């Protein structure tokens, strides 16, 4: 089940991908809840679903309802803007050097413990927005990463229970001001600013619910710039796997519903320039495509 946040004029709604078409799921949820619950569910974005105890169970019921009563034709939407699947999480946490070859290409050994940092939430853009290349920078790199979306509040979670806290998966481009990051590393300064320029966090287009990905540690991941492949790997090569990542982060801080974790990028990092088109493809999730423009 692939969900997306959509917008037509000023109206936002949740979309459900149905082969190559999109169903207005917000509308379906409203009809379903009126009939079966005697109240309206106003869920205009994926984040709103996080108020449900079990969003996946509920969405499955609504999908069955659409099917059973043949409602698809009345729910299809044709032209809309796709937004980030999570618009304003409480935080974005990203893993550093979580693929061995990538750690080596940046001059480091693979870490013994997860390295994590934050990106500013204000850097989030959707799949149809442009990455703005600031004038003050000389090198900007895209980074292909599998994204996790947290489904319920998580604090001190064990590795064994960690997967229960995941709502689903998405694609993240952890755009990085590499020149600035290299300078900051030399001075032992944080990575925050080099990771957080406006537009440096494209996300989407889909949130794939957890139950629909058989094994998140066996997904091909690829980054292409103007059609040429630069990064190509598989999530089986993540050094720290998803349960360990979630458990480790929650030893330090509470993860809130909707929080986003970028799991780290494979080797093959290289710069982009204004005019370039960046595509990240993750098997069974989709393609995140953004163009780069001059700031
Ligand atoms: Mg990264």
PDB file of C-alpha atoms and ligand atoms in Angstrom:
ATOM      1  CA  UNK A   1       0.000   0.000   0.000  1.00  0.00           C
ATOM      2  CA  UNK A   2       1.595   3.243  -1.201  1.00  0.00           C
ATOM      3  CA  UNK A   3       0.337   6.518   0.237  1.00  0.00           C
ATOM      4  CA  UNK A   4       1.105  10.047  -0.888  1.00  0.00           C
ATOM      5  CA  UNK A   5       0.267  13.563   0.212  1.00  0.00           C
ATOM      6  CA  UNK A   6      -1.484  15.471  -2.563  1.00  0.00           C
ATOM      7  CA  UNK A   7      -2.604  19.035  -3.160  1.00  0.00           C
ATOM      8  CA  UNK A   8      -5.005  20.666  -5.623  1.00  0.00           C
ATOM      9  CA  UNK A   9      -5.131  24.464  -5.247  1.00  0.00           C
ATOM     10  CA  UNK A  10      -5.268  24.917  -1.468  1.00  0.00           C
ATOM     11  CA  UNK A  11      -6.863  21.567  -0.714  1.00  0.00           C
ATOM     12  CA  UNK A  12      -4.728  18.758   0.642  1.00  0.00           C
ATOM     13  CA  UNK A  13      -5.657  15.092   0.659  1.00  0.00           C
ATOM     14  CA  UNK A  14      -4.126  11.658   1.045  1.00  0.00           C
ATOM     15  CA  UNK A  15      -3.659   9.657  -2.133  1.00  0.00           C
ATOM     16  CA  UNK A  16      -3.508   5.889  -2.469  1.00  0.00           C
ATOM     17  CA  UNK A  17      -1.601   4.566  -5.452  1.00  0.00           C
ATOM     18  CA  UNK A  18      -3.678   2.094  -7.486  1.00  0.00           C
ATOM     19  CA  UNK A  19      -1.479   0.758 -10.270  1.00  0.00           C
ATOM     20  CA  UNK A  20      -0.647   3.991 -12.089  1.00  0.00           C
ATOM     21  CA  UNK A  21      -3.617   5.975 -10.849  1.00  0.00           C
ATOM     22  CA  UNK A  22      -4.297   7.741  -7.574  1.00  0.00           C
ATOM     23  CA  UNK A  23      -7.342   7.312  -5.370  1.00  0.00           C
ATOM     24  CA  UNK A  24      -8.489  10.175  -3.140  1.00  0.00           C
ATOM     25  CA  UNK A  25      -8.164   8.249   0.112  1.00  0.00           C
ATOM     26  CA  UNK A  26      -9.243  11.201   2.269  1.00  0.00           C
ATOM     27  CA  UNK A  27     -12.605  11.166   0.508  1.00  0.00           C
ATOM     28  CA  UNK A  28     -12.916   7.393   0.936  1.00  0.00           C
ATOM     29  CA  UNK A  29     -12.037   7.625   4.635  1.00  0.00           C
ATOM     30  CA  UNK A  30     -14.754  10.241   5.106  1.00  0.00           C
ATOM     31  CA  UNK A  31     -17.427   8.098   3.446  1.00  0.00           C
ATOM     32  CA  UNK A  32     -16.313   4.926   5.220  1.00  0.00           C
ATOM     33  CA  UNK A  33     -16.244   6.555   8.672  1.00  0.00           C
ATOM     34  CA  UNK A  34     -19.663   8.176   8.202  1.00  0.00           C
ATOM     35  CA  UNK A  35     -21.228   4.819   7.346  1.00  0.00           C
ATOM     36  CA  UNK A  36     -19.455   2.617   9.862  1.00  0.00           C
ATOM     37  CA  UNK A  37     -18.638   4.943  12.724  1.00  0.00           C
ATOM     38  CA  UNK A  38     -21.301   7.623  12.479  1.00  0.00           C
ATOM     39  CA  UNK A  39     -18.635  10.345  12.417  1.00  0.00           C
ATOM     40  CA  UNK A  40     -16.420  11.930   9.807  1.00  0.00           C
ATOM     41  CA  UNK A  41     -12.725  11.244   9.641  1.00  0.00           C
ATOM     42  CA  UNK A  42     -11.047  14.383   8.383  1.00  0.00           C
ATOM     43  CA  UNK A  43      -7.637  13.061   7.448  1.00  0.00           C
ATOM     44  CA  UNK A  44      -6.058  15.451   4.979  1.00  0.00           C
ATOM     45  CA  UNK A  45      -2.462  14.298   5.266  1.00  0.00           C
ATOM     46  CA  UNK A  46      -0.614  11.091   6.098  1.00  0.00           C
ATOM     47  CA  UNK A  47       0.461  12.653   9.399  1.00  0.00           C
ATOM     48  CA  UNK A  48      -3.232  12.816  10.439  1.00  0.00           C
ATOM     49  CA  UNK A  49      -3.408   8.990  10.221  1.00  0.00           C
ATOM     50  CA  UNK A  50      -0.948   8.763  13.099  1.00  0.00           C
ATOM     51  CA  UNK A  51      -3.812   9.534  15.480  1.00  0.00           C
ATOM     52  CA  UNK A  52      -5.272   6.081  14.686  1.00  0.00           C
ATOM     53  CA  UNK A  53      -4.265   3.182  16.942  1.00  0.00           C
ATOM     54  CA  UNK A  54      -3.490   0.963  13.974  1.00  0.00           C
ATOM     55  CA  UNK A  55      -3.373   2.946  10.707  1.00  0.00           C
ATOM     56  CA  UNK A  56      -2.439  -0.055   8.570  1.00  0.00           C
ATOM     57  CA  UNK A  57      -5.401  -2.126   9.803  1.00  0.00           C
ATOM     58  CA  UNK A  58      -7.809   0.763   9.257  1.00  0.00           C
ATOM     59  CA  UNK A  59      -6.509   1.551   5.766  1.00  0.00           C
ATOM     60  CA  UNK A  60      -6.840  -2.082   4.759  1.00  0.00           C
ATOM     61  CA  UNK A  61     -10.514  -1.995   5.789  1.00  0.00           C
ATOM     62  CA  UNK A  62     -11.079   1.173   3.765  1.00  0.00           C
ATOM     63  CA  UNK A  63      -9.277  -0.318   0.747  1.00  0.00           C
ATOM     64  CA  UNK A  64     -11.546  -3.396   0.975  1.00  0.00           C
ATOM     65  CA  UNK A  65     -14.564  -1.086   1.227  1.00  0.00           C
ATOM     66  CA  UNK A  66     -13.517   0.772  -1.956  1.00  0.00           C
ATOM     67  CA  UNK A  67     -13.078  -2.546  -3.753  1.00  0.00           C
ATOM     68  CA  UNK A  68     -16.309  -4.154  -2.500  1.00  0.00           C
ATOM     69  CA  UNK A  69     -18.522  -1.217  -3.463  1.00  0.00           C
ATOM     70  CA  UNK A  70     -16.721  -0.478  -6.717  1.00  0.00           C
ATOM     71  CA  UNK A  71     -15.915   3.087  -5.720  1.00  0.00           C
ATOM     72  CA  UNK A  72     -12.613   3.490  -7.542  1.00  0.00           C
ATOM     73  CA  UNK A  73     -13.918   5.380 -10.559  1.00  0.00           C
ATOM     74  CA  UNK A  74     -15.571   7.982  -8.332  1.00  0.00           C
ATOM     75  CA  UNK A  75     -12.375   8.416  -6.276  1.00  0.00           C
ATOM     76  CA  UNK A  76      -9.655   8.713  -8.920  1.00  0.00           C
ATOM     77  CA  UNK A  77      -7.852  12.051  -9.126  1.00  0.00           C
ATOM     78  CA  UNK A  78      -5.901  13.020 -12.210  1.00  0.00           C
ATOM     79  CA  UNK A  79      -3.851  16.149 -11.752  1.00  0.00           C
ATOM     80  CA  UNK A  80      -2.437  17.287  -8.450  1.00  0.00           C
ATOM     81  CA  UNK A  81       0.826  18.247  -6.818  1.00  0.00           C
ATOM     82  CA  UNK A  82       2.611  15.563  -4.775  1.00  0.00           C
ATOM     83  CA  UNK A  83       4.002  16.792  -1.452  1.00  0.00           C
ATOM     84  CA  UNK A  84       6.468  15.137   0.911  1.00  0.00           C
ATOM     85  CA  UNK A  85       4.743  12.122   2.546  1.00  0.00           C
ATOM     86  CA  UNK A  86       5.539  13.689   5.924  1.00  0.00           C
ATOM     87  CA  UNK A  87       5.303  17.461   5.832  1.00  0.00           C
ATOM     88  CA  UNK A  88       6.380  18.598   9.326  1.00  0.00           C
ATOM     89  CA  UNK A  89       7.892  15.834  11.493  1.00  0.00           C
ATOM     90  CA  UNK A  90       9.150  16.777  14.954  1.00  0.00           C
ATOM     91  CA  UNK A  91      12.625  15.787  13.748  1.00  0.00           C
ATOM     92  CA  UNK A  92      14.760  14.228  11.053  1.00  0.00           C
ATOM     93  CA  UNK A  93      17.550  11.961  12.247  1.00  0.00           C
ATOM     94  CA  UNK A  94      20.149  10.766   9.740  1.00  0.00           C
ATOM     95  CA  UNK A  95      22.813   8.087  10.000  1.00  0.00           C
ATOM     96  CA  UNK A  96      26.391   8.872   8.998  1.00  0.00           C
ATOM     97  CA  UNK A  97      28.780   6.333   7.422  1.00  0.00           C
ATOM     98  CA  UNK A  98      26.335   3.445   7.564  1.00  0.00           C
ATOM     99  CA  UNK A  99      27.668   1.654   4.457  1.00  0.00           C
ATOM    100  CA  UNK A 100      31.270   0.391   4.666  1.00  0.00           C
ATOM    101  CA  UNK A 101      32.357   1.539   1.189  1.00  0.00           C
ATOM    102  CA  UNK A 102      30.911   4.994   1.771  1.00  0.00           C
ATOM    103  CA  UNK A 103      32.761   5.323   5.108  1.00  0.00           C
ATOM    104  CA  UNK A 104      35.985   4.377   3.286  1.00  0.00           C
ATOM    105  CA  UNK A 105      35.451   6.804   0.381  1.00  0.00           C
ATOM    106  CA  UNK A 106      35.191   9.663   2.872  1.00  0.00           C
ATOM    107  CA  UNK A 107      38.424   8.572   4.565  1.00  0.00           C
ATOM    108  CA  UNK A 108      37.007   6.841   7.633  1.00  0.00           C
ATOM    109  CA  UNK A 109      36.797   3.307   8.978  1.00  0.00           C
ATOM    110  CA  UNK A 110      33.315   1.862   9.386  1.00  0.00           C
ATOM    111  CA  UNK A 111      31.988   3.045  12.775  1.00  0.00           C
ATOM    112  CA  UNK A 112      31.751   0.721  15.780  1.00  0.00           C
ATOM    113  CA  UNK A 113      28.602   2.458  17.001  1.00  0.00           C
ATOM    114  CA  UNK A 114      25.919   4.261  14.960  1.00  0.00           C
ATOM    115  CA  UNK A 115      26.723   7.891  14.155  1.00  0.00           C
ATOM    116  CA  UNK A 116      23.663  10.069  13.915  1.00  0.00           C
ATOM    117  CA  UNK A 117      22.947  13.739  13.322  1.00  0.00           C
ATOM    118  CA  UNK A 118      19.966  15.932  12.540  1.00  0.00           C
ATOM    119  CA  UNK A 119      18.758  17.821   9.499  1.00  0.00           C
ATOM    120  CA  UNK A 120      16.522  20.874   9.889  1.00  0.00           C
ATOM    121  CA  UNK A 121      12.844  20.074   9.300  1.00  0.00           C
ATOM    122  CA  UNK A 122      12.614  23.292   7.247  1.00  0.00           C
ATOM    123  CA  UNK A 123      14.853  21.620   4.612  1.00  0.00           C
ATOM    124  CA  UNK A 124      12.060  19.228   3.593  1.00  0.00           C
ATOM    125  CA  UNK A 125      10.711  19.471   0.048  1.00  0.00           C
ATOM    126  CA  UNK A 126       8.475  17.190  -1.995  1.00  0.00           C
ATOM    127  CA  UNK A 127       9.183  15.203  -5.138  1.00  0.00           C
ATOM    128  CA  UNK A 128       8.132  18.017  -7.477  1.00  0.00           C
ATOM    129  CA  UNK A 129      10.185  20.755  -5.837  1.00  0.00           C
ATOM    130  CA  UNK A 130      13.652  21.936  -6.849  1.00  0.00           C
ATOM    131  CA  UNK A 131      16.850  21.624  -4.841  1.00  0.00           C
ATOM    132  CA  UNK A 132      18.182  25.176  -4.572  1.00  0.00           C
ATOM    133  CA  UNK A 133      21.964  25.415  -4.917  1.00  0.00           C
ATOM    134  CA  UNK A 134      23.157  28.312  -2.710  1.00  0.00           C
ATOM    135  CA  UNK A 135      25.643  30.744  -4.251  1.00  0.00           C
ATOM    136  CA  UNK A 136      28.014  30.466  -1.281  1.00  0.00           C
ATOM    137  CA  UNK A 137      28.777  26.766  -1.893  1.00  0.00           C
ATOM    138  CA  UNK A 138      31.225  25.065  -4.246  1.00  0.00           C
ATOM    139  CA  UNK A 139      30.203  21.444  -3.802  1.00  0.00           C
ATOM    140  CA  UNK A 140      26.739  19.977  -3.173  1.00  0.00           C
ATOM    141  CA  UNK A 141      26.209  16.183  -3.174  1.00  0.00           C
ATOM    142  CA  UNK A 142      22.954  14.246  -3.253  1.00  0.00           C
ATOM    143  CA  UNK A 143      22.811  11.090  -1.096  1.00  0.00           C
ATOM    144  CA  UNK A 144      20.373   8.226  -1.737  1.00  0.00           C
ATOM    145  CA  UNK A 145      18.897   6.850   1.482  1.00  0.00           C
ATOM    146  CA  UNK A 146      16.161   4.534   2.655  1.00  0.00           C
ATOM    147  CA  UNK A 147      13.864   6.530   4.966  1.00  0.00           C
ATOM    148  CA  UNK A 148      11.967   5.177   7.969  1.00  0.00           C
ATOM    149  CA  UNK A 149       8.797   6.819   9.251  1.00  0.00           C
ATOM    150  CA  UNK A 150       8.016   6.296  12.933  1.00  0.00           C
ATOM    151  CA  UNK A 151       4.439   5.218  13.711  1.00  0.00           C
ATOM    152  CA  UNK A 152       4.253   5.582  17.487  1.00  0.00           C
ATOM    153  CA  UNK A 153       6.158   7.214  20.305  1.00  0.00           C
ATOM    154  CA  UNK A 154       9.370   5.315  21.038  1.00  0.00           C
ATOM    155  CA  UNK A 155      11.656   5.638  24.055  1.00  0.00           C
ATOM    156  CA  UNK A 156      14.235   3.061  25.240  1.00  0.00           C
ATOM    157  CA  UNK A 157      13.007   0.523  22.712  1.00  0.00           C
ATOM    158  CA  UNK A 158      14.802  -2.820  22.469  1.00  0.00           C
ATOM    159  CA  UNK A 159      16.127  -4.152  19.149  1.00  0.00           C
ATOM    160  CA  UNK A 160      13.614  -7.001  19.396  1.00  0.00           C
ATOM    161  CA  UNK A 161      10.647  -4.594  19.592  1.00  0.00           C
ATOM    162  CA  UNK A 162      11.984  -1.809  17.357  1.00  0.00           C
ATOM    163  CA  UNK A 163      10.148  -2.821  14.169  1.00  0.00           C
ATOM    164  CA  UNK A 164       6.791  -2.375  15.939  1.00  0.00           C
ATOM    165  CA  UNK A 165       7.434   1.373  15.975  1.00  0.00           C
ATOM    166  CA  UNK A 166       7.829   1.776  12.229  1.00  0.00           C
ATOM    167  CA  UNK A 167       4.890   2.936  10.144  1.00  0.00           C
ATOM    168  CA  UNK A 168       6.587   2.544   6.784  1.00  0.00           C
ATOM    169  CA  UNK A 169       9.347   3.401   4.356  1.00  0.00           C
ATOM    170  CA  UNK A 170      10.137   6.208   1.965  1.00  0.00           C
ATOM    171  CA  UNK A 171      13.033   7.655  -0.040  1.00  0.00           C
ATOM    172  CA  UNK A 172      15.214  10.483   1.222  1.00  0.00           C
ATOM    173  CA  UNK A 173      17.821  12.554  -0.541  1.00  0.00           C
ATOM    174  CA  UNK A 174      20.235  13.683   2.202  1.00  0.00           C
ATOM    175  CA  UNK A 175      21.597  16.623   0.199  1.00  0.00           C
ATOM    176  CA  UNK A 176      24.876  17.807   1.673  1.00  0.00           C
ATOM    177  CA  UNK A 177      27.021  20.930   1.316  1.00  0.00           C
ATOM    178  CA  UNK A 178      30.160  18.800   1.043  1.00  0.00           C
ATOM    179  CA  UNK A 179      32.679  21.645   0.965  1.00  0.00           C
ATOM    180  CA  UNK A 180      31.184  23.151   4.102  1.00  0.00           C
ATOM    181  CA  UNK A 181      30.914  19.760   5.835  1.00  0.00           C
ATOM    182  CA  UNK A 182      34.601  19.012   5.111  1.00  0.00           C
ATOM    183  CA  UNK A 183      35.646  22.371   6.573  1.00  0.00           C
ATOM    184  CA  UNK A 184      33.429  21.880   9.623  1.00  0.00           C
ATOM    185  CA  UNK A 185      34.824  18.369  10.201  1.00  0.00           C
ATOM    186  CA  UNK A 186      38.369  19.753  10.147  1.00  0.00           C
ATOM    187  CA  UNK A 187      37.447  22.165  12.930  1.00  0.00           C
ATOM    188  CA  UNK A 188      35.467  19.507  14.848  1.00  0.00           C
ATOM    189  CA  UNK A 189      32.287  21.536  14.257  1.00  0.00           C
ATOM    190  CA  UNK A 190      28.851  19.911  13.855  1.00  0.00           C
ATOM    191  CA  UNK A 191      27.399  18.806  10.496  1.00  0.00           C
ATOM    192  CA  UNK A 192      24.089  20.492  11.116  1.00  0.00           C
ATOM    193  CA  UNK A 193      24.458  23.541   8.867  1.00  0.00           C
ATOM    194  CA  UNK A 194      25.902  21.649   5.883  1.00  0.00           C
ATOM    195  CA  UNK A 195      22.931  19.244   6.005  1.00  0.00           C
ATOM    196  CA  UNK A 196      20.196  21.790   6.572  1.00  0.00           C
ATOM    197  CA  UNK A 197      20.062  24.382   3.782  1.00  0.00           C
ATOM    198  CA  UNK A 198      16.498  25.011   2.610  1.00  0.00           C
ATOM    199  CA  UNK A 199      15.453  22.314   0.083  1.00  0.00           C
ATOM    200  CA  UNK A 200      18.277  19.938   1.151  1.00  0.00           C
ATOM    201  CA  UNK A 201      15.864  17.209   2.220  1.00  0.00           C
ATOM    202  CA  UNK A 202      13.697  15.926  -0.639  1.00  0.00           C
ATOM    203  CA  UNK A 203      11.395  13.116   0.563  1.00  0.00           C
ATOM    204  CA  UNK A 204       8.931  10.856  -1.235  1.00  0.00           C
ATOM    205  CA  UNK A 205       6.976  10.423  -3.326  1.00  0.00           C
ATOM    206  CA  UNK A 206       5.436   7.499  -1.401  1.00  0.00           C
ATOM    207  CA  UNK A 207       5.155   6.194   2.080  1.00  0.00           C
ATOM    208  CA  UNK A 208       4.963   2.413   1.733  1.00  0.00           C
ATOM    209  CA  UNK A 209       3.333   0.859   4.787  1.00  0.00           C
ATOM    210  CA  UNK A 210       5.613  -1.554   6.628  1.00  0.00           C
ATOM    211  CA  UNK A 211       3.508  -4.659   5.945  1.00  0.00           C
ATOM    212  CA  UNK A 212       3.975  -4.191   2.205  1.00  0.00           C
ATOM    213  CA  UNK A 213       7.764  -4.445   2.212  1.00  0.00           C
ATOM    214  CA  UNK A 214       8.796  -8.062   2.624  1.00  0.00           C
ATOM    215  CA  UNK A 215      12.351  -7.365   3.747  1.00  0.00           C
ATOM    216  CA  UNK A 216      13.610  -3.779   4.173  1.00  0.00           C
ATOM    217  CA  UNK A 217      17.138  -5.216   4.336  1.00  0.00           C
ATOM    218  CA  UNK A 218      16.971  -6.483   0.781  1.00  0.00           C
ATOM    219  CA  UNK A 219      16.120  -3.490  -1.394  1.00  0.00           C
ATOM    220  CA  UNK A 220      18.161  -2.264  -4.325  1.00  0.00           C
ATOM    221  CA  UNK A 221      18.987   1.410  -4.006  1.00  0.00           C
ATOM    222  CA  UNK A 222      20.297   3.546  -6.848  1.00  0.00           C
ATOM    223  CA  UNK A 223      21.045   7.203  -7.491  1.00  0.00           C
ATOM    224  CA  UNK A 224      21.201   8.624 -11.020  1.00  0.00           C
ATOM    225  CA  UNK A 225      22.191  12.099 -12.141  1.00  0.00           C
ATOM    226  CA  UNK A 226      20.919  13.055 -15.610  1.00  0.00           C
ATOM    227  CA  UNK A 227      20.335   9.347 -16.205  1.00  0.00           C
ATOM    228  CA  UNK A 228      23.855   8.198 -15.244  1.00  0.00           C
ATOM    229  CA  UNK A 229      24.126   5.827 -12.277  1.00  0.00           C
ATOM    230  CA  UNK A 230      26.376   7.003  -9.458  1.00  0.00           C
ATOM    231  CA  UNK A 231      25.312   5.037  -6.413  1.00  0.00           C
ATOM    232  CA  UNK A 232      24.117   1.435  -6.646  1.00  0.00           C
ATOM    233  CA  UNK A 233      23.846  -0.866  -3.682  1.00  0.00           C
ATOM    234  CA  UNK A 234      21.416  -2.918  -1.609  1.00  0.00           C
ATOM    235  CA  UNK A 235      20.092  -2.190   1.874  1.00  0.00           C
ATOM    236  CA  UNK A 236      21.480  -5.563   3.002  1.00  0.00           C
ATOM    237  CA  UNK A 237      24.799  -3.708   3.221  1.00  0.00           C
ATOM    238  CA  UNK A 238      23.638  -1.299   5.907  1.00  0.00           C
ATOM    239  CA  UNK A 239      26.202  -1.627   8.727  1.00  0.00           C
ATOM    240  CA  UNK A 240      23.629  -0.949  11.445  1.00  0.00           C
ATOM    241  CA  UNK A 241      20.299  -2.535  10.582  1.00  0.00           C
ATOM    242  CA  UNK A 242      16.926  -0.897  11.158  1.00  0.00           C
ATOM    243  CA  UNK A 243      16.154  -2.444  14.614  1.00  0.00           C
ATOM    244  CA  UNK A 244      19.557  -1.421  15.908  1.00  0.00           C
ATOM    245  CA  UNK A 245      19.226   2.109  14.501  1.00  0.00           C
ATOM    246  CA  UNK A 246      15.795   2.685  16.083  1.00  0.00           C
ATOM    247  CA  UNK A 247      16.813   1.125  19.397  1.00  0.00           C
ATOM    248  CA  UNK A 248      20.042   3.124  19.547  1.00  0.00           C
ATOM    249  CA  UNK A 249      18.383   6.470  18.794  1.00  0.00           C
ATOM    250  CA  UNK A 250      15.693   5.873  21.441  1.00  0.00           C
ATOM    251  CA  UNK A 251      18.375   5.358  24.099  1.00  0.00           C
ATOM    252  CA  UNK A 252      19.154   9.032  23.553  1.00  0.00           C
ATOM    253  CA  UNK A 253      15.837  10.671  22.703  1.00  0.00           C
ATOM    254  CA  UNK A 254      12.141   9.999  22.229  1.00  0.00           C
ATOM    255  CA  UNK A 255      11.021   9.378  18.679  1.00  0.00           C
ATOM    256  CA  UNK A 256       7.595  10.852  17.963  1.00  0.00           C
ATOM    257  CA  UNK A 257       5.015   9.610  15.444  1.00  0.00           C
ATOM    258  CA  UNK A 258       5.946  10.977  12.023  1.00  0.00           C
ATOM    259  CA  UNK A 259       9.639  11.360  12.827  1.00  0.00           C
ATOM    260  CA  UNK A 260      11.920  10.484   9.966  1.00  0.00           C
ATOM    261  CA  UNK A 261      15.137   8.499  10.005  1.00  0.00           C
ATOM    262  CA  UNK A 262      17.488   8.504   7.011  1.00  0.00           C
ATOM    263  CA  UNK A 263      19.474   5.269   7.236  1.00  0.00           C
ATOM    264  CA  UNK A 264      22.678   6.389   5.488  1.00  0.00           C
ATOM    265  CA  UNK A 265      24.009   6.462   1.950  1.00  0.00           C
ATOM    266  CA  UNK A 266      26.028   3.967  -0.141  1.00  0.00           C
ATOM    267  CA  UNK A 267      29.334   4.809  -1.844  1.00  0.00           C
ATOM    268  CA  UNK A 268      29.498   6.838  -5.038  1.00  0.00           C
ATOM    269  CA  UNK A 269      28.956  10.363  -3.737  1.00  0.00           C
ATOM    270  CA  UNK A 270      29.708  13.130  -6.246  1.00  0.00           C
ATOM    271  CA  UNK A 271      28.607  16.733  -6.832  1.00  0.00           C
ATOM    272  CA  UNK A 272      25.610  18.059  -8.727  1.00  0.00           C
ATOM    273  CA  UNK A 273      25.153  21.442 -10.387  1.00  0.00           C
ATOM    274  CA  UNK A 274      22.244  23.704 -11.343  1.00  0.00           C
ATOM    275  CA  UNK A 275      20.394  22.146 -14.261  1.00  0.00           C
ATOM    276  CA  UNK A 276      20.985  18.548 -13.107  1.00  0.00           C
ATOM    277  CA  UNK A 277      18.189  16.075 -12.446  1.00  0.00           C
ATOM    278  CA  UNK A 278      18.673  13.684  -9.534  1.00  0.00           C
ATOM    279  CA  UNK A 279      16.737  10.437  -9.348  1.00  0.00           C
ATOM    280  CA  UNK A 280      16.806   8.027  -6.433  1.00  0.00           C
ATOM    281  CA  UNK A 281      15.162   4.674  -6.964  1.00  0.00           C
ATOM    282  CA  UNK A 282      14.535   2.147  -4.200  1.00  0.00           C
ATOM    283  CA  UNK A 283      13.089  -1.214  -5.134  1.00  0.00           C
ATOM    284  CA  UNK A 284       9.378  -1.601  -4.287  1.00  0.00           C
ATOM    285  CA  UNK A 285       9.210   1.973  -3.000  1.00  0.00           C
ATOM    286  CA  UNK A 286       9.507   4.222  -6.054  1.00  0.00           C
ATOM    287  CA  UNK A 287      11.546   6.986  -7.646  1.00  0.00           C
ATOM    288  CA  UNK A 288      12.266  10.358  -6.046  1.00  0.00           C
ATOM    289  CA  UNK A 289      13.160  12.889  -8.754  1.00  0.00           C
ATOM    290  CA  UNK A 290      14.270  16.500  -8.211  1.00  0.00           C
ATOM    291  CA  UNK A 291      16.007  19.066 -10.337  1.00  0.00           C
ATOM    292  CA  UNK A 292      18.758  21.390  -9.088  1.00  0.00           C
ATOM    293  CA  UNK A 293      18.397  25.130  -9.638  1.00  0.00           C
ATOM    294  CA  UNK A 294      20.674  28.086  -8.889  1.00  0.00           C
ATOM    295  CA  UNK A 295      19.894  30.007  -5.671  1.00  0.00           C
TER     296      UNK A 295
HETATM  297 MG1  LIG B   1      23.576  10.822   4.442  1.00  0.00          MG
END
